[in-house]
XYZ file of C-alpha atoms in Angstrom:
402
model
C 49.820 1.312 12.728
C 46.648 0.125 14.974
C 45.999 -2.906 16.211
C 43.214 -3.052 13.657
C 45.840 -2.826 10.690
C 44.598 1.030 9.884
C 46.774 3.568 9.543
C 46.126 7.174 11.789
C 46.786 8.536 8.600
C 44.131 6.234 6.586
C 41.932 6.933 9.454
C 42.363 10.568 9.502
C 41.453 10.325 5.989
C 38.601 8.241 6.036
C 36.705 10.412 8.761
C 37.641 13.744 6.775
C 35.990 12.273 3.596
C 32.757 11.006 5.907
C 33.044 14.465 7.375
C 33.014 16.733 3.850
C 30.346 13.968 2.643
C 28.071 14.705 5.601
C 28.440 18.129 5.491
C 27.498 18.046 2.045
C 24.348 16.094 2.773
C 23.108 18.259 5.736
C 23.697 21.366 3.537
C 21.353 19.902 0.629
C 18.922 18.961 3.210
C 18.495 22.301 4.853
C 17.724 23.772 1.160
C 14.257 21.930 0.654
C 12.824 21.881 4.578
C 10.123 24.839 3.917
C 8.695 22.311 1.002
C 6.144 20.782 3.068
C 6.216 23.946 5.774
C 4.620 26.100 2.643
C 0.330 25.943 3.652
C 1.561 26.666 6.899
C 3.275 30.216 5.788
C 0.164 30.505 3.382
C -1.793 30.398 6.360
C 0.348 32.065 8.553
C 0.703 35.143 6.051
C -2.294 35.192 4.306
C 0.572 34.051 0.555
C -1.597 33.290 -2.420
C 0.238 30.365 -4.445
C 1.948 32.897 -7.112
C 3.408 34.421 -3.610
C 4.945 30.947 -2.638
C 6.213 29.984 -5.921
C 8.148 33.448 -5.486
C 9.559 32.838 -2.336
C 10.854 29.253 -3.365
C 12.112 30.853 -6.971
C 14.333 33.573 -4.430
C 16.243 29.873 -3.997
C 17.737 30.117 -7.493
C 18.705 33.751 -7.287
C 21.217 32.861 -4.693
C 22.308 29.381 -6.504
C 23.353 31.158 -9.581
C 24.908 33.958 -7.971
C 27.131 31.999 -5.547
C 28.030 29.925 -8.834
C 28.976 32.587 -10.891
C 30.794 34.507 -7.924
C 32.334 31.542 -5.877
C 32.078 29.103 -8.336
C 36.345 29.118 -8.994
C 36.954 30.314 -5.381
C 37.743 27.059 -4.253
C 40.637 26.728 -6.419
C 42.471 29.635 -5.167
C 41.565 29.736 -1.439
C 40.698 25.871 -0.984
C 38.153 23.671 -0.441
C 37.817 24.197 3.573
C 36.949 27.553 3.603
C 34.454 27.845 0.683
C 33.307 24.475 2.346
C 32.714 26.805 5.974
C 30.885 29.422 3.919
C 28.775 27.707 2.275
C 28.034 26.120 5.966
C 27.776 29.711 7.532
C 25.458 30.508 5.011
C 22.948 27.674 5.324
C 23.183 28.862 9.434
C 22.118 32.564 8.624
C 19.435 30.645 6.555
C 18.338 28.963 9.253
C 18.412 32.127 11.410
C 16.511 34.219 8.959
C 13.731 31.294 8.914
C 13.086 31.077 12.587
C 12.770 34.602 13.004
C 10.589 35.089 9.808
C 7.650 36.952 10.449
C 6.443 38.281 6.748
C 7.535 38.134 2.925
C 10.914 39.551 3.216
C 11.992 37.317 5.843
C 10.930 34.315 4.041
C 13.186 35.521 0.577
C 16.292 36.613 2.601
C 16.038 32.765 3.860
C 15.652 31.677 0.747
C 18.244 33.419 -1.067
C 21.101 32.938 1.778
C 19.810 29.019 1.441
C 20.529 29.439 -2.575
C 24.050 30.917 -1.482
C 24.750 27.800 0.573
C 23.605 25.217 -1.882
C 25.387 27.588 -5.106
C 28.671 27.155 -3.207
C 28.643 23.610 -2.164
C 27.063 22.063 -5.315
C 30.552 22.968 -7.244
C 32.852 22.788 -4.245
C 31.541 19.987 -2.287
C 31.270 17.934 -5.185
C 35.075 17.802 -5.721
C 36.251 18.539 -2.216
C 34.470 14.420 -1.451
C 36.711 13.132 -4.491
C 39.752 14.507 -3.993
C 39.116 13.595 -0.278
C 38.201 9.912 -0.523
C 40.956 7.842 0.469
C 42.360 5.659 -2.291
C 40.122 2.188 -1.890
C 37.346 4.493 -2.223
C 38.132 6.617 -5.196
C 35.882 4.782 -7.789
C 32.832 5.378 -5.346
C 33.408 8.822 -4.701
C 31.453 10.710 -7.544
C 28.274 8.249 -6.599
C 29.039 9.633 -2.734
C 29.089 13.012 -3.808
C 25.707 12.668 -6.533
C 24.007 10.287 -3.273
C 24.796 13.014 -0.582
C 23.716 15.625 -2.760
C 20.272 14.207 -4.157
C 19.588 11.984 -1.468
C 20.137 15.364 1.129
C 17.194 17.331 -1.136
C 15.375 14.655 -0.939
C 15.854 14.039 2.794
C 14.741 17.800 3.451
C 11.044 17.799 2.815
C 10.737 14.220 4.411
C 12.850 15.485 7.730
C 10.467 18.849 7.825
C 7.030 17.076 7.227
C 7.200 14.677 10.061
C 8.529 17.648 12.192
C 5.847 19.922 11.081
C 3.006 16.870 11.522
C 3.932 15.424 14.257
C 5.740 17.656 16.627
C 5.959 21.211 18.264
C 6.731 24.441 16.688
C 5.872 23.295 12.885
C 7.001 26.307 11.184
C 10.571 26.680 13.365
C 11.399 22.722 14.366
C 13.336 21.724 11.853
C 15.360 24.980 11.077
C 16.450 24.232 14.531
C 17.116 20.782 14.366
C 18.857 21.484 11.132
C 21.491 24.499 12.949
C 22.587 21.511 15.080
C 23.642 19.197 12.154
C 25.048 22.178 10.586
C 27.413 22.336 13.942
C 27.893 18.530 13.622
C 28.450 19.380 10.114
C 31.143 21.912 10.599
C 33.532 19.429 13.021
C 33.092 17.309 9.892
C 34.730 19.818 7.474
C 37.356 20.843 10.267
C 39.093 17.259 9.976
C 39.280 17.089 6.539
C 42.610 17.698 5.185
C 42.858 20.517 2.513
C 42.995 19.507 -0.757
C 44.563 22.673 -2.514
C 47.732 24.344 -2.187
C 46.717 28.309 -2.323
C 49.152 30.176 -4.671
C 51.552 32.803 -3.915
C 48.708 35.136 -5.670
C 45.140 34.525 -4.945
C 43.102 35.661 -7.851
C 39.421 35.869 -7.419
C 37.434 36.010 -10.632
C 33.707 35.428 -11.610
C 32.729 32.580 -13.693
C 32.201 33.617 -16.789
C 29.270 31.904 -18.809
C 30.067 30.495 -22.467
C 29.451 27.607 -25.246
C 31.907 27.459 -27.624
C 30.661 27.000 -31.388
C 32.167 23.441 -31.448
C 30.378 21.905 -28.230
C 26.853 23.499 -29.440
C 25.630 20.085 -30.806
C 26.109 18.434 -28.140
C 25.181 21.483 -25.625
C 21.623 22.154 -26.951
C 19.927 18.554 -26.558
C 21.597 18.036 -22.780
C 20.775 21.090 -21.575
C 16.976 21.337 -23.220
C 16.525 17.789 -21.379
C 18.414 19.397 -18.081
C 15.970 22.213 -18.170
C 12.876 19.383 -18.700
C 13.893 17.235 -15.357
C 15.127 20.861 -13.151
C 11.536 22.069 -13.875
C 10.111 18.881 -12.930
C 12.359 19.357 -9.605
C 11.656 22.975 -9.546
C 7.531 21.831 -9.121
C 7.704 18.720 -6.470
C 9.836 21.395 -3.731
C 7.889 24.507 -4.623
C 3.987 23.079 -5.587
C 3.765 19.502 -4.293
C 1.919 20.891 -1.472
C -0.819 22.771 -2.996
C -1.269 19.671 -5.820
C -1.244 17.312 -3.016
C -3.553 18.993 -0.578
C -5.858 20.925 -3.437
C -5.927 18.830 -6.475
C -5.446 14.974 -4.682
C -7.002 15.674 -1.130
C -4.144 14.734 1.141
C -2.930 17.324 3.297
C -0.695 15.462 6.163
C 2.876 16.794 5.905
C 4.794 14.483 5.784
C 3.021 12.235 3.303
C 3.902 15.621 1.063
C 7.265 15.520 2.367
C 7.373 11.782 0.921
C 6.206 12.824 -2.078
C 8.607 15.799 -2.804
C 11.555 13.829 -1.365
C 10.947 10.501 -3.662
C 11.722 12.178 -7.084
C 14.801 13.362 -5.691
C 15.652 9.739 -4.372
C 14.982 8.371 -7.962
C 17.004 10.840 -9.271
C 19.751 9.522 -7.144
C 19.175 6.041 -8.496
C 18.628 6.893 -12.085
C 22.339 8.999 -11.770
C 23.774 5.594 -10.454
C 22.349 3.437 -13.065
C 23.235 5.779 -15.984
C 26.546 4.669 -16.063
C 26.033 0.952 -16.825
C 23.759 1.858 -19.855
C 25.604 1.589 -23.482
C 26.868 5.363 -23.791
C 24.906 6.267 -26.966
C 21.688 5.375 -25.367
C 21.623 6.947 -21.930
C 20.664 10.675 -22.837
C 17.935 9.533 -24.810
C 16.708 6.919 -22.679
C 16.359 9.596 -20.016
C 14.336 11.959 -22.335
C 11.970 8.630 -23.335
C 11.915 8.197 -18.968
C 10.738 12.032 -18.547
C 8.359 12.094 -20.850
C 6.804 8.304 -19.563
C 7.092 9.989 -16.332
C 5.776 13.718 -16.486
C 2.828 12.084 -18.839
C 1.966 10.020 -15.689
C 2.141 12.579 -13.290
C 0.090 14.722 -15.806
C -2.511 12.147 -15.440
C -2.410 11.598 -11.767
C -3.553 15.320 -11.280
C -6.253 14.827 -13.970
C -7.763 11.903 -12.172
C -7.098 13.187 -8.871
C -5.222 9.699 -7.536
C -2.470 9.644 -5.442
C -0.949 6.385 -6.348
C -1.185 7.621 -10.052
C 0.953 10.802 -8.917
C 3.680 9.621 -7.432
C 4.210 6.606 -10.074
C 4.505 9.636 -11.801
C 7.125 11.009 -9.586
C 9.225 8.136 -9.095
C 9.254 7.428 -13.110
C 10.197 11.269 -14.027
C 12.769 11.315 -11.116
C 14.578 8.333 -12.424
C 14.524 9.787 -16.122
C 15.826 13.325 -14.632
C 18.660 11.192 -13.113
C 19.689 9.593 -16.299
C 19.520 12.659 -18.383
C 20.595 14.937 -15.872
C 24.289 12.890 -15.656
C 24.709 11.793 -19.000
C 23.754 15.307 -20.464
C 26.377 17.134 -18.188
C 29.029 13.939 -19.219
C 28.361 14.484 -22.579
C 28.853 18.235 -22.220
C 32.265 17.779 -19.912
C 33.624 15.166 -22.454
C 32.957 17.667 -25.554
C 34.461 20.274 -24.104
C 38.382 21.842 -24.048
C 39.925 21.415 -21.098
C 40.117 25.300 -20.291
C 36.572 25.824 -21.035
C 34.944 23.034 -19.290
C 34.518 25.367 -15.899
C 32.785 28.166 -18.216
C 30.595 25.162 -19.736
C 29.513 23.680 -17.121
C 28.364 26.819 -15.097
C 26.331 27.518 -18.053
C 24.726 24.040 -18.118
C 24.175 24.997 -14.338
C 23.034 28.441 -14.560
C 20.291 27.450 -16.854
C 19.325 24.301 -14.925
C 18.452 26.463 -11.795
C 16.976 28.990 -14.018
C 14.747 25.823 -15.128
C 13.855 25.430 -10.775
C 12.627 28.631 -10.698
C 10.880 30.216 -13.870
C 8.036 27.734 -14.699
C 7.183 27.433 -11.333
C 6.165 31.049 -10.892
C 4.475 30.459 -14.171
C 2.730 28.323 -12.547
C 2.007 30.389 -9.312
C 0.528 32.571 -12.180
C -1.320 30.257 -14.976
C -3.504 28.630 -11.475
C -4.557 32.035 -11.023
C -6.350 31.796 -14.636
C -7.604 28.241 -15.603
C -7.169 26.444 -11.958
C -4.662 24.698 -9.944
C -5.810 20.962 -11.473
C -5.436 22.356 -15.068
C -2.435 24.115 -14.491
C -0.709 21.254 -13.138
C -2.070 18.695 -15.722
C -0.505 21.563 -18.490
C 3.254 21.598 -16.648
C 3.376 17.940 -17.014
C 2.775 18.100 -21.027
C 5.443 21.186 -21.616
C 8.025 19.150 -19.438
C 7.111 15.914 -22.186
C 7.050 18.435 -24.970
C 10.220 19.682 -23.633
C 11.866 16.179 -23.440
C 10.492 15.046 -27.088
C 12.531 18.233 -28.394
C 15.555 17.244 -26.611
C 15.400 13.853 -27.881
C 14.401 15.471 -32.252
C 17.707 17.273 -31.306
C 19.459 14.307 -30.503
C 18.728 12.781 -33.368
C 19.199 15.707 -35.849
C 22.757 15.795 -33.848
C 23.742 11.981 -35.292
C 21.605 12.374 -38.380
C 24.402 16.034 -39.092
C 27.314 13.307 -38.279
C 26.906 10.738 -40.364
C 26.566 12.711 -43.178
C 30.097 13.982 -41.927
């Protein structure tokens, strides 16, 4: 025991939690730094907007496929070293980025980022639980949700006062961010493995299902997941062009700000959610998104700032309570054995969600504008959230009659 009453045990504990936590957050972080670095690869390059919304939708290709490949890894070979490949991938990202010098460059970043962020997002997210030492067990889910939210959302903020206010713009903070990765890795190395690996490692891809019985429940939480990851999906990949194009204000890290708060509210709205009565959180949410993407919707049609990121910081918070109770409400429904298979279909179609209306509208701008475009995003994600919330109540409506 140490003079201070602590364990070395405790200690060692308590620094191998901080350590997996951190190395979560850095990870996150690294995944949304080209957010406010995108007009400078437009004008670097020569990218139209449909050519940016591409290379930020290369992102999800990697996400899903590290979830579906990797995603029950962990369970077999441990939580360490999925936990350093997930690091070693978000390194090569880094790599890839400071060396880019054209359009394939820029997706093989992307996509290796993806990769990093598919594996932690599953792995991570226990590894900090079953780390946390025992006075901290009730706080550990928040940890995990804070340090993987609040590390997207310190990404763009990190990069645009980099890229504002310092040398090298388009290559700073993929430096700066290899040395937290390093800082990162010491952080994983003193954790203590979590998972015994069995006589037989068997490595199998996660396969994607819904079973008949969790359907009712399924379809409203994941139509209101897909609402608030599109409304994600557009503050990393188009914040820039709305904010310098459509509202007038081109400084990078004020975009950075922007892009960084809905992910901060979405932090908060996840920690809130819980002390809501349990019937009324998923809809509440929806009612938040739509409140919120109607407000951003407006904020591009008047071209106002302070309108916009209102907007922002009310559809973040809604994204955060629908987001967690939707994927709680999903878990609890579920079998036991087919909770994994579940919930990397809730996932799968969440990052699908990042990426797919974004190019859409990389290729709508194109056609009617960037302004109308924008203003027409904000009403599908409220249409989108109104449908969730009919099927919510067509859900209780079937089960009373029951």
């Amino acid at each position: 025991m140490s003079p201070t009453g602590i364990s070395s045990s405790d200690s060692t504990t308590r620094l191998g939690f901080a350590g997996v936590a951190f190395a979560f957050l850095v990870t996150m972080l690294g995944t949304t730094l080209p957010t406010p670095l995108y007009p400078g690869y437009q004008s670097a390059f020569g990218f139209s907007q449909l050519v940016i919304t591409v290379i930020f939708a290369a992102y999800a290709v990697g996400v899903i496929a590290a979830l579906l490949i990797t995603g029950r890894w962990s369970d077999q070979l441990g939580r360490r070293p999925l936990l350093f490949a997930g690091l070693a991938a978000a390194a090569l990202s880094d790599v890839v980025f400071l060396a880019a010098d054209g359009l394939s460059t820029l997706l093989a970043g992307r996509v290796l980022s993806g990769i990093s962020a598919g594996i932690f997002t599953g792995t991570a997210t226990v590894a900090v639980v079953e780390s946390a030492p025992e006075a901290w067990k009730r706080a550990a889910t928040f940890v995990a949700t804070a340090a993987n939210m609040g590390g997207l959302g310190l990404g763009p903020v990190v990069a645009g006062a980099l890229g504002e206010y310092a040398a090298w713009p388009l290559h700073l903070a993929y430096a700066v961010h290899l040395g937290l990765l390093a800082i990162a890795v010491l952080g994983v190395a003193v954790a203590t493995e979590t998972v015994t690996r069995p006589p037989r490692v068997r490595l199998r891809i996660q396969r994607l299902k819904v079973p008949a019985e969790v359907r009712g429940v399924f379809v409203p939480a994941v139509i209101a997941g897909f609402a608030g990851f599109a409304v994600l999906g557009f503050f990393t990949a188009t914040a820039p062009a709305f904010m310098s194009q459509v509202l007038g204000h081109s400084n990078l890290l004020a975009i950075g700000l922007v892009a960084g708060c809905v992910f901060f509210a979405s932090t908060l709205g996840q920690l809130v959610q819980g002390r809501l009565p349990e019937a009324h959180r998923l809809p509440l949410g929806c009612a938040v998104v739509i409140v919120g993407a109607l407000t951003v919707g407006t904020g591009l049609a008047l071209a106002t700032l302070w309108v916009f990121l209102l907007g922002a910081l009310i559809v973040g918070l809604g994204q955060g309570v629908a987001f967690r109770a939707g994927l709680g409400a999903v878990a609890a429904a579920c079998p036991l054995n087919q909770r994994g298979a579940v919930t990397s279909t809730f996932f799968v179609i969440a990052y699908v969600a990042i990426s797919i209306p974004v190019v859409g509208i990389g290729l709508v701008a194109r056609l009617v504008g960037l302004q109308a475009t924008g203003v027409g995003f904000a009403i599908g994600v409220a249409a989108l959230a109104g449908a969730a919330l009919v099927s919510l109540q067509r859900q209780r409506a079937a089960t009373v009659v029951r």
